[in-house]
Tab-separated table of C-alpha atoms and ligand atoms in Angstrom:
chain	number	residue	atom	x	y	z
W	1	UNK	CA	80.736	97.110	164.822
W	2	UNK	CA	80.898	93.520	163.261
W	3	UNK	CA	84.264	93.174	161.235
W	4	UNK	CA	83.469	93.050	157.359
W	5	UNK	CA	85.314	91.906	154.540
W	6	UNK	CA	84.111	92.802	151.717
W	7	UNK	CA	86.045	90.389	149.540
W	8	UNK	CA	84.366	88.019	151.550
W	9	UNK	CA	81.177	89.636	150.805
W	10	UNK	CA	81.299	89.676	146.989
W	11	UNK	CA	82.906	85.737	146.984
W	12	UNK	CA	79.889	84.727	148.761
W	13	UNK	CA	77.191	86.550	146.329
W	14	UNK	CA	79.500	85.268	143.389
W	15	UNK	CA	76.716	82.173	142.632
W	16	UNK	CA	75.179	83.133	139.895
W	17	UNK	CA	75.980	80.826	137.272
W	18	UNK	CA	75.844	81.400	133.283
W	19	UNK	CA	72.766	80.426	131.162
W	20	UNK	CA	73.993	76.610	130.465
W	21	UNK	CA	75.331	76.494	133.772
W	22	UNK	CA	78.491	78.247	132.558
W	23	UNK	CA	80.838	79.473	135.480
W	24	UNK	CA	80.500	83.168	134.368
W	25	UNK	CA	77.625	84.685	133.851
W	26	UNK	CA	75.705	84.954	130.332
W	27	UNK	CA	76.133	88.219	128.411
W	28	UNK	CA	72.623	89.140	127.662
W	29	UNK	CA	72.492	91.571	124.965
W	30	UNK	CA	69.060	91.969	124.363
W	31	UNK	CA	67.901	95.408	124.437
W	32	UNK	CA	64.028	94.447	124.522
W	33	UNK	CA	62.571	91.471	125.966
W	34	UNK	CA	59.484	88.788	125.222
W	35	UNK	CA	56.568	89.666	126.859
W	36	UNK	CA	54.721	86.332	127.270
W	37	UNK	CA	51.324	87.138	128.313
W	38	UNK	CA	50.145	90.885	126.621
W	39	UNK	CA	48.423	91.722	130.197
W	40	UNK	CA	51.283	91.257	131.948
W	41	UNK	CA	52.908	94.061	130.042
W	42	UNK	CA	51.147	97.455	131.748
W	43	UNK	CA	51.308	95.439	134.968
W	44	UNK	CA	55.135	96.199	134.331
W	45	UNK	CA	55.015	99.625	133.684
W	46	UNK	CA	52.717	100.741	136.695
W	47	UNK	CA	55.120	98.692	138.555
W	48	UNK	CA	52.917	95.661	139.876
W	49	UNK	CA	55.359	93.671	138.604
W	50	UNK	CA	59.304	93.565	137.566
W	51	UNK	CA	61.837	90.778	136.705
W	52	UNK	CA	61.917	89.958	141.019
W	53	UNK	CA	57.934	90.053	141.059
W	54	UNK	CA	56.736	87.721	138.910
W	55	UNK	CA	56.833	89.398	135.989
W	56	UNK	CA	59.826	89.976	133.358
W	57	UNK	CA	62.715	92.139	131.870
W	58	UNK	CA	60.973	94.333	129.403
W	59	UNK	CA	63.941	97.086	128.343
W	60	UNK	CA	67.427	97.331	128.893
W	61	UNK	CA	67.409	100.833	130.302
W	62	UNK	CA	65.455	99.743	133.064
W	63	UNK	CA	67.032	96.238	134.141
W	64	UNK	CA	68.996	93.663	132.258
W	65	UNK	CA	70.215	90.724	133.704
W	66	UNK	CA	73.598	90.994	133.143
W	67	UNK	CA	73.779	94.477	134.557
W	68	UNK	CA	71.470	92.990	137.591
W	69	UNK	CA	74.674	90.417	138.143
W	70	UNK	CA	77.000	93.072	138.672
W	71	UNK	CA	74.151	95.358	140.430
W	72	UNK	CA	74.142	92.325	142.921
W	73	UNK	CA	78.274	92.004	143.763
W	74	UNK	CA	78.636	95.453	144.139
W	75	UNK	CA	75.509	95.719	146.380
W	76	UNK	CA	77.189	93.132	148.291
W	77	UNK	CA	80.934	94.343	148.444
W	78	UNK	CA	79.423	97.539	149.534
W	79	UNK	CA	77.532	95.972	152.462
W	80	UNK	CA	74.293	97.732	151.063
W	81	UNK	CA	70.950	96.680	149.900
W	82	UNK	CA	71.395	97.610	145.913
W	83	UNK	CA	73.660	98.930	143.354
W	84	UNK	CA	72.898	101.057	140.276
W	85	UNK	CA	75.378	100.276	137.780
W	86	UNK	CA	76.208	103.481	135.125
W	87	UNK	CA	78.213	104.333	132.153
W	88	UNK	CA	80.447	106.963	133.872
W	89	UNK	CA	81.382	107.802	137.396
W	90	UNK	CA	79.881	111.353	136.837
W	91	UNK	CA	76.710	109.972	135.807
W	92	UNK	CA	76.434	108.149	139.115
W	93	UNK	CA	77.388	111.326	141.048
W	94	UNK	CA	75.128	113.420	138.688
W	95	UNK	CA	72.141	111.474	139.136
W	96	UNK	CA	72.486	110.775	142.710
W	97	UNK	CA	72.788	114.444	143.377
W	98	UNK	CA	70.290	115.665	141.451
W	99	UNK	CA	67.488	112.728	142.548
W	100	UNK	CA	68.210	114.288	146.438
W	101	UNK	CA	68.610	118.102	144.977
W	102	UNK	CA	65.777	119.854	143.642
W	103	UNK	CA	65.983	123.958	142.444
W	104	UNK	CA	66.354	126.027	145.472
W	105	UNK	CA	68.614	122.910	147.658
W	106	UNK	CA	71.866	123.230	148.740
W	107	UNK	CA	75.219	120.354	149.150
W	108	UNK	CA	77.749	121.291	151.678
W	109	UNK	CA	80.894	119.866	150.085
W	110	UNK	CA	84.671	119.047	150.295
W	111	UNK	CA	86.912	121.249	148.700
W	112	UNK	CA	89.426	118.831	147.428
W	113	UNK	CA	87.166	116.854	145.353
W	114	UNK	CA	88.164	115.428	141.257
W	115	UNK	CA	88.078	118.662	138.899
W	116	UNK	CA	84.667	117.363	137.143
W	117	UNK	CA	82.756	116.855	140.297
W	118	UNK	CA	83.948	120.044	141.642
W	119	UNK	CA	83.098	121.836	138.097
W	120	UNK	CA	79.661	120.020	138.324
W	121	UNK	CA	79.069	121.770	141.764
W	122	UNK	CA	80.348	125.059	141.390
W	123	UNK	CA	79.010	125.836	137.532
W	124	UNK	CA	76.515	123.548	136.108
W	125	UNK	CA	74.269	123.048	139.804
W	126	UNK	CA	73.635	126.595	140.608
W	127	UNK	CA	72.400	126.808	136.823
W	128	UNK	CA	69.967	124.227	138.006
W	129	UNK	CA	69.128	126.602	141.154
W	130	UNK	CA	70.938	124.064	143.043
W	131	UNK	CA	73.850	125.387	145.410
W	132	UNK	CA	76.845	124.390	146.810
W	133	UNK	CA	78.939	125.790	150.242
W	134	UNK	CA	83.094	123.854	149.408
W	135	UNK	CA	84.865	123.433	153.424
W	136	UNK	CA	87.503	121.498	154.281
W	137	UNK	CA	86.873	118.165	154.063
W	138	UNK	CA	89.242	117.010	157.113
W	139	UNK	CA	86.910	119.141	159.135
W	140	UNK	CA	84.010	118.378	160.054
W	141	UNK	CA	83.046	121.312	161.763
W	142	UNK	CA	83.533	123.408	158.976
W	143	UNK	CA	80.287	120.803	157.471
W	144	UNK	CA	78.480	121.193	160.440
W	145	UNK	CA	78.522	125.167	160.329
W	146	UNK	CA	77.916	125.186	156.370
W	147	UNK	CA	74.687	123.779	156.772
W	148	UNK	CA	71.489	125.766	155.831
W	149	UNK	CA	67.814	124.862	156.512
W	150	UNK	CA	67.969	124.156	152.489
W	151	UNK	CA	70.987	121.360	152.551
W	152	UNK	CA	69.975	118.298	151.771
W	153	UNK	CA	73.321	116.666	150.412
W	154	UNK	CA	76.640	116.252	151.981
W	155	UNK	CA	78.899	115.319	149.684
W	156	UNK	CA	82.763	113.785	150.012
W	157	UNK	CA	85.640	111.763	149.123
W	158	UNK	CA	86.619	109.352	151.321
W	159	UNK	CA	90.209	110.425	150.231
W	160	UNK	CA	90.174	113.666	148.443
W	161	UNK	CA	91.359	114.236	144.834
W	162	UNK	CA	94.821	114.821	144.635
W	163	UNK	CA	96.136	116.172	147.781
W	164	UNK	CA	94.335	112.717	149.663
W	165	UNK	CA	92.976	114.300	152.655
W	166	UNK	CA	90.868	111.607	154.344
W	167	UNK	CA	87.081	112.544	155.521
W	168	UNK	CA	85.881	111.536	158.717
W	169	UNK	CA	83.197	109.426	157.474
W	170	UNK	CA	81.717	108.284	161.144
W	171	UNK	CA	81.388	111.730	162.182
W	172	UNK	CA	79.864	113.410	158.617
W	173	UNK	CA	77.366	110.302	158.767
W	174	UNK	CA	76.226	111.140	162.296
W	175	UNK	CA	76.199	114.918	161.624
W	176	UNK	CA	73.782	114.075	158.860
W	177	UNK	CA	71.713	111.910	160.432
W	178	UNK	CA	71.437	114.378	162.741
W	179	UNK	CA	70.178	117.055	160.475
W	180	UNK	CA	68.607	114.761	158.247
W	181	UNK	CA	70.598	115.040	155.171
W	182	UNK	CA	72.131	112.500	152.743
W	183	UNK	CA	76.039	111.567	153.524
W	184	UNK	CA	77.013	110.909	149.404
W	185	UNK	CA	80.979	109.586	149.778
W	186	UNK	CA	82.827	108.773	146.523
W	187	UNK	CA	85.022	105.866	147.337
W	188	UNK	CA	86.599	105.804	143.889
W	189	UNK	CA	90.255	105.976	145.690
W	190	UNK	CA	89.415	103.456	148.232
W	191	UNK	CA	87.211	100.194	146.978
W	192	UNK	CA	87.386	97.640	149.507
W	193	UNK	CA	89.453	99.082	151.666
W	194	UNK	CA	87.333	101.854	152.969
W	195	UNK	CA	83.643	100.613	152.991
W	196	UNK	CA	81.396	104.124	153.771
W	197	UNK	CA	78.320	103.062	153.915
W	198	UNK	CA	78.930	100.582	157.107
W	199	UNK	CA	80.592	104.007	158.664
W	200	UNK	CA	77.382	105.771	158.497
W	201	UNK	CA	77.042	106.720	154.182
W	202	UNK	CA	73.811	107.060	152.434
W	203	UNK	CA	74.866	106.635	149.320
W	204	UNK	CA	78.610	105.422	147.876
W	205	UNK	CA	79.362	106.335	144.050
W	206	UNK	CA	82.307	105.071	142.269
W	207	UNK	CA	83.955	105.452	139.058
W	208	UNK	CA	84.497	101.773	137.993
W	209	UNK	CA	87.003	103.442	135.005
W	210	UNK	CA	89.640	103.126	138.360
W	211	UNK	CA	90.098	99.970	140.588
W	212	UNK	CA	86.846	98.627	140.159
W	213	UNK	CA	87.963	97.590	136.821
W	214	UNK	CA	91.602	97.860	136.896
W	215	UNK	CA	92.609	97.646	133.718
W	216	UNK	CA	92.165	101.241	132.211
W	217	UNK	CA	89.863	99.869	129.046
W	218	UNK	CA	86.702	101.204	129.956
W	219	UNK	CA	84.112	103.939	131.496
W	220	UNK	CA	81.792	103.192	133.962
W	221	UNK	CA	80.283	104.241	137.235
W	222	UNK	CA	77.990	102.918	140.209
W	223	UNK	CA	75.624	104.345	142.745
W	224	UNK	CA	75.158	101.914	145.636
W	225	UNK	CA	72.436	102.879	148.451
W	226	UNK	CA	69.313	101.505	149.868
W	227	UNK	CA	66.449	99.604	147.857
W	228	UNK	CA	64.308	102.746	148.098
W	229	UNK	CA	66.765	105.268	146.627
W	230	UNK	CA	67.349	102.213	143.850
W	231	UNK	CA	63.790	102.394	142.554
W	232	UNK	CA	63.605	105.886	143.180
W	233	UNK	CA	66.460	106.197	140.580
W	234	UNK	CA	64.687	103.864	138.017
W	235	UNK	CA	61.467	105.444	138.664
W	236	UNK	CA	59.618	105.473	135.216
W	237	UNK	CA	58.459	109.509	135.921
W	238	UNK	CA	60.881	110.872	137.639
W	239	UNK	CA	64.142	108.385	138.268
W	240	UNK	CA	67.243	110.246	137.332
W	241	UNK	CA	69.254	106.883	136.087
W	242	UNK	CA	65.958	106.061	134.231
W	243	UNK	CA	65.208	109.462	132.426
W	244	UNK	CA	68.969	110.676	132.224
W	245	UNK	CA	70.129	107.717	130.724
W	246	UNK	CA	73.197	107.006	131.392
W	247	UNK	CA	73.144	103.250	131.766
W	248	UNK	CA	75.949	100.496	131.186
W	249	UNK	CA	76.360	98.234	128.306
W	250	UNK	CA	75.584	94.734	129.659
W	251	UNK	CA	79.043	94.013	127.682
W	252	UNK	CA	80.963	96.561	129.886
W	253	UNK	CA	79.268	95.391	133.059
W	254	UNK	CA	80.180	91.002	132.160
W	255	UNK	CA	83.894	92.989	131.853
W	256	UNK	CA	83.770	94.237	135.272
W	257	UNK	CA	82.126	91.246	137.096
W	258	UNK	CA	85.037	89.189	135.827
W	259	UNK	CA	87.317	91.163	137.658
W	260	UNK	CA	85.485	91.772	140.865
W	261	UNK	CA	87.226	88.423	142.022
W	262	UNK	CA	90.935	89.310	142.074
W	263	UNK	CA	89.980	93.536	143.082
W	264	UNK	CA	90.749	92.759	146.807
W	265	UNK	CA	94.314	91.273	145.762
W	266	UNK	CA	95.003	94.491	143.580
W	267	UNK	CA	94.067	96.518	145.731
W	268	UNK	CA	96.382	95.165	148.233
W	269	UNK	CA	98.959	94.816	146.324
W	270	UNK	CA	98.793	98.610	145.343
W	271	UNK	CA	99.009	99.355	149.081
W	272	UNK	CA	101.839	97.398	149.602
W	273	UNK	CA	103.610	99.055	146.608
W	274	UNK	CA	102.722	102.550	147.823
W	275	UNK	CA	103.276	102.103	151.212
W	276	UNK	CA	107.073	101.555	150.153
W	277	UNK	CA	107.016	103.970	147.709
W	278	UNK	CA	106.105	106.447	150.330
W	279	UNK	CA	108.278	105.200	153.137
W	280	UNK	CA	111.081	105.367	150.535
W	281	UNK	CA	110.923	108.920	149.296
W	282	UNK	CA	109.897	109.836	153.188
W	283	UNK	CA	113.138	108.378	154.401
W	284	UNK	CA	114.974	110.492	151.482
W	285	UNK	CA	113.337	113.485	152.896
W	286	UNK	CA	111.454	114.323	149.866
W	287	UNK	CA	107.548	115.693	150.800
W	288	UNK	CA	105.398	113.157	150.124
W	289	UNK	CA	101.618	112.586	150.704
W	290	UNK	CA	100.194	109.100	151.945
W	291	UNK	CA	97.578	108.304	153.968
W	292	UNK	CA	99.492	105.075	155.132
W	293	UNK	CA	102.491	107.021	156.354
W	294	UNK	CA	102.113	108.321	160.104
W	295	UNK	CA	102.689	112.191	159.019
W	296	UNK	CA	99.771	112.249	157.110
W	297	UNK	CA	97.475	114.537	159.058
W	298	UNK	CA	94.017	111.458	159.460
W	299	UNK	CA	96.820	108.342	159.476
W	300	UNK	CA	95.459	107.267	162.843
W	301	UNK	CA	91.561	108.152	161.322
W	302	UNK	CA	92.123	105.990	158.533
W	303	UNK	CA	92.985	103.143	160.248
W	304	UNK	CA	89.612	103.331	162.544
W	305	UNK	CA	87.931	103.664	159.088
W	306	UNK	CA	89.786	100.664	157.420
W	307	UNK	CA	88.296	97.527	156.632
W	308	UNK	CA	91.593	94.744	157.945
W	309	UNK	CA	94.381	93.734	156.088
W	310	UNK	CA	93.763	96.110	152.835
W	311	UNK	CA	96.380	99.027	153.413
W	312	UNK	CA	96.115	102.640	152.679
W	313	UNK	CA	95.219	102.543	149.103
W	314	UNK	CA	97.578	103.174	146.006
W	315	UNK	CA	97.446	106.749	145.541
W	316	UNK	CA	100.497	108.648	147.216
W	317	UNK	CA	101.573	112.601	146.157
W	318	UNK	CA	104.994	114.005	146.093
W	319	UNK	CA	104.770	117.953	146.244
W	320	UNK	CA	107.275	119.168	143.544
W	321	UNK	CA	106.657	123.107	144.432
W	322	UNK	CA	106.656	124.468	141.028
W	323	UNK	CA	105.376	122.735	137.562
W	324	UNK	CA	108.587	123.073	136.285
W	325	UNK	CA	110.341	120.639	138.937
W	326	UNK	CA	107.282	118.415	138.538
W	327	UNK	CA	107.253	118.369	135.080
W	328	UNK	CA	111.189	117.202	135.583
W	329	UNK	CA	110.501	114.196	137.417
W	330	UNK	CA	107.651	113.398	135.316
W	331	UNK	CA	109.659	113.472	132.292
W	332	UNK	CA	112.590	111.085	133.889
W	333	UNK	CA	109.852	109.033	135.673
W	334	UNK	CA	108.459	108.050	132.188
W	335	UNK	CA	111.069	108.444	129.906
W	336	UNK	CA	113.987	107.412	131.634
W	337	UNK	CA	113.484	105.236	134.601
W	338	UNK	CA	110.260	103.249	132.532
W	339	UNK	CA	108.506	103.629	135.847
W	340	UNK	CA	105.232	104.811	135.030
W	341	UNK	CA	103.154	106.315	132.426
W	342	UNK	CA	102.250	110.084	132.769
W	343	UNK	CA	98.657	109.731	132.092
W	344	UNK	CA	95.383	110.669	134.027
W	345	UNK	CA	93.223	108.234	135.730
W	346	UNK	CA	94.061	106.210	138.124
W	347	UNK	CA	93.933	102.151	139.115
W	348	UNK	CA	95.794	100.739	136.364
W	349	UNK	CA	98.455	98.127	136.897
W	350	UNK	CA	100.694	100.122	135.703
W	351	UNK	CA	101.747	103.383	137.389
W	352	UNK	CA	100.132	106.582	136.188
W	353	UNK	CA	101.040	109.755	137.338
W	354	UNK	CA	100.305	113.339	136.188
W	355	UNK	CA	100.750	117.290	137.703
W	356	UNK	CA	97.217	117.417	139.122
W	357	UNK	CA	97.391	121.301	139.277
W	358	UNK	CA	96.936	121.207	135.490
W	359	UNK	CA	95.312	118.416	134.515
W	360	UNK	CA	92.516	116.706	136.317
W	361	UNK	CA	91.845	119.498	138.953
W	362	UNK	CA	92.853	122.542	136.170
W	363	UNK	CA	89.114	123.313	136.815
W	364	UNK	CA	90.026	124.587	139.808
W	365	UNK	CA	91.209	127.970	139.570
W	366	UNK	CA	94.827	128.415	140.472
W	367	UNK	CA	93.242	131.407	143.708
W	368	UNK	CA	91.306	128.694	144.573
W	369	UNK	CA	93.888	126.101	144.318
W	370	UNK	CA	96.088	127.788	146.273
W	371	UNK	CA	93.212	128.458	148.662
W	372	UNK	CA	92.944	124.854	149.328
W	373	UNK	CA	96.719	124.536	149.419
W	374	UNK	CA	97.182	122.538	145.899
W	375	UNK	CA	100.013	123.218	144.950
W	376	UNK	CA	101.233	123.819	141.124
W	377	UNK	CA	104.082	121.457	141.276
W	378	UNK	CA	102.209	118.351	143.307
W	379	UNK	CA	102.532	114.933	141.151
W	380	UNK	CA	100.046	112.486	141.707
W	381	UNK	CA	100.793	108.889	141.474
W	382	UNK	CA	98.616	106.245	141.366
W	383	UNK	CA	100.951	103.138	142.458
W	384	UNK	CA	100.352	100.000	140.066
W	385	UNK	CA	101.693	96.375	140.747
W	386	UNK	CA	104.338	95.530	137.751
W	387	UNK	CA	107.544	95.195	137.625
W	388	UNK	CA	109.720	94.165	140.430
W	389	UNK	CA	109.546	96.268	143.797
W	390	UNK	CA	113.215	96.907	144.719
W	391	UNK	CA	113.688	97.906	140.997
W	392	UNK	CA	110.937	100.035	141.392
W	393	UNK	CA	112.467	101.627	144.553
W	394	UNK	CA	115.472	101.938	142.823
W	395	UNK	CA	114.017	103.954	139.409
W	396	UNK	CA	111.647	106.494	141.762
W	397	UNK	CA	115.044	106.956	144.277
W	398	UNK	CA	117.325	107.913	141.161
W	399	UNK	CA	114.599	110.023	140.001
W	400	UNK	CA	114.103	112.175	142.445
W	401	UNK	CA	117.845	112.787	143.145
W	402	UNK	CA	117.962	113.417	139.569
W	403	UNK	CA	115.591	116.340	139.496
W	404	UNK	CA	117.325	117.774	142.893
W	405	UNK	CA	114.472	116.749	145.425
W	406	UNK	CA	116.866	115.235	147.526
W	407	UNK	CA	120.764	116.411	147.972
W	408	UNK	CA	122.562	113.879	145.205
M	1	LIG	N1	85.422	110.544	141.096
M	1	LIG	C1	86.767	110.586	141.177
M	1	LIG	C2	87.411	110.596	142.531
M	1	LIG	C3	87.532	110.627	140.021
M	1	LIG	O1	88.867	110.675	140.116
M	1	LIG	C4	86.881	110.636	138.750
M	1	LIG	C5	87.647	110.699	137.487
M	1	LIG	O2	88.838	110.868	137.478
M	1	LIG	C6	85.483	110.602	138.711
M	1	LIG	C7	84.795	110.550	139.906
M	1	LIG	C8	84.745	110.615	137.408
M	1	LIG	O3	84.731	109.339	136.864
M	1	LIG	P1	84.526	108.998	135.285
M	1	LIG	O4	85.715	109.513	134.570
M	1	LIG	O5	84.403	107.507	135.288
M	1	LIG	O6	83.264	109.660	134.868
């Protein structure tokens, strides 16, 4: 396959200039728009016409221009024909999930997916007659032999929420071409670095409230896929983005396209930082989680997945064993050592770090957790870019001899 760079990708779609020729795009704020000619209004709405086909914007639920920008770069950095741009990352997996799922369907699923997706599937779905079968998601077998003459979703992280296990994204994409189902991969963990859809995805969703915007001041999601599935989602009678609602505020979306330029050097830069994060507490002997270290179970997958130069990503895990010991090195972490927040979320600049087992995946139940082998005391960090990195070394190597994960 043709090398892509998807920093390359978005710099070369970035040419849209503002209204007076500014060098960012204009802000449009306009909820309605000017219909010029009357007749060319119901051309609109039966869908003769739209802003790209000679006719015009018309409501800001359906298109608006500034949305349309960002629609564009992320189309682009995802290597796919469009982008749906939303106002939460759950509202991109909602609606693309139920626009392929109708009452009766079924998803075969990872089982180490975020705690709201996974509540989404297990509780509110089958309320909707809609069905889901959780497997391993480093397995692709366990997919394969999940599926039912009903499936028509397969759904996955491209690194699974918190204990990172890395899907094989070539081989889920082949299985469900295959069987003609819909790969959906959530690449929240992994922009730029990981592009699914040019590894065989249907459909990518992201929650922009990470990298994508980088900066921990907003919510916001995106569904990117092909043209068809675009309109299908905007569809005036049935589209799921369209009827659902949940789209961006142009305001939010001018936010995120200015920092779409400089995403491939954070997102680097995280790497770097948590690939010697990792190799630091690995070479203390403390158990640590990264897909960038060679004991991670899919280290050699990820690199065959990898776009070049972008690293592993900046979430890493360090397995505590009980809450109490994680709650420890939380506390000295923050507190003490100033070296990172303990906060949920991820894909700040700063470090954030919380006890998954509790927080973000606590809809999990703890059988099920420890089905899946999540473990109460496992602290997940997502690695930001302040501060100098020896210093940084320094504050997470005192801290964990502190809190007796490594002899003193
Ligand atoms: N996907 C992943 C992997 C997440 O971690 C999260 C939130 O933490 C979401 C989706 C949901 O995104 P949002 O909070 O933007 O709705």
């Amino acid at each position: 396959m043709k090398k892509f760079d998807p920093e390359q990708a978005v710099t070369e779609a970035r040419r849209e200039f503002g209204e007076h020729g500014g060098v960012t795009p204009s802000i449009e704020r306009s909820s309605t728009f000017t219909v010029m000619e009357p007749g060319v209004m119901p051309e609109i709405f039966s869908g003769k016409r739209g802003p790209d086909r000679g006719g015009c914007y018309l409501y800001s639920r359906h298109f608006n221009p500034t949305v349309d920008v960002l629609d564009r770069y992320l189309a682009a950095m995802e290597g796919m024909e469009f982008a749906v741009c939303t106002a939460s990352g759950m509202s991109a997996i909602v609606c693309s999930l139920l626009q392929l799922c109708q009452q009766g369907d079924h998803i075969v699923a990872g089982n180490m997916v975020y705690g709201g997706t996974h509540a989404l599937l297990k509780e509110l779905l089958p309320q909707m007659g809609v069905t889901t079968t959780f497997v391993r998601p480093d397995d692709t077998e366990s997919f394969e032999r999940a599926i039912r003459p009903n499936t028509r979703v397969i759904y996955a992280e491209t690194v699974g929420n918190p204990t990172l296990p890395v899907a094989d994204i070539p081989a889920l994409g082949s299985l469900a071409r295959a069987r003609g189902i819909t790969l959906v991969v959530d690449n929240t963990f992994t922009p730029m670095i990981v592009s699914p859809a040019r590894l065989g995805a249907h459909v990518v969703v992201y929650s922009m409230t990470k990298f994508i915007n980088g900066a921990s001041d907003m919510i916001a999601g995106c569904i990117c896929c092909s043209r068809d599935f675009g309109h299908a989602l905007y569809d005036l009678h049935t589209g799921r983005v369209m009827l659902l609602g949940p789209t961006i505020d142009p305001r939010m979306a001018f936010d995120i396209i200015q920092r779409l330029p400089h995403l491939g050097l954070r997102m680097r830069e995280h790497s770097r930082r948590a690939l010697a994060i990792a190799e630091r507490l690995s070479a203390l002997g403390v158990k640590v989680i990264y897909p960038g270290l060679p004991s991670h179970p899919q280290h050699e997958l990820f690199k065959t997945m990898a776009n070049e130069d972008y690293g592993f990503g900046g979430m890493l895990a360090i397995d505590c064993q009980t809450a109490k010991r994680a709650e420890q090195l939380l506390s000295v972490l923050q507190n003490q050592e100033k070296f990172g927040l303990i906060a949920v979320s991820l894909g700040y600049f700063d470090t954030l770090m919380s006890c998954s087992s509790s927080s973000t995946s606590s809809e999990i139940s703890a059988e099920e957790q420890s089905q899946i082998g999540l473990s109460p005391g496992l602290v997940r960090l997502s690695v930001g870019y302040t501060g100098a990195l020896e210093a940084r070394l320094e504050q997470v190597e005192r801290a964990v001899r502190q809190v007796g994960l490594v002899a003193r």
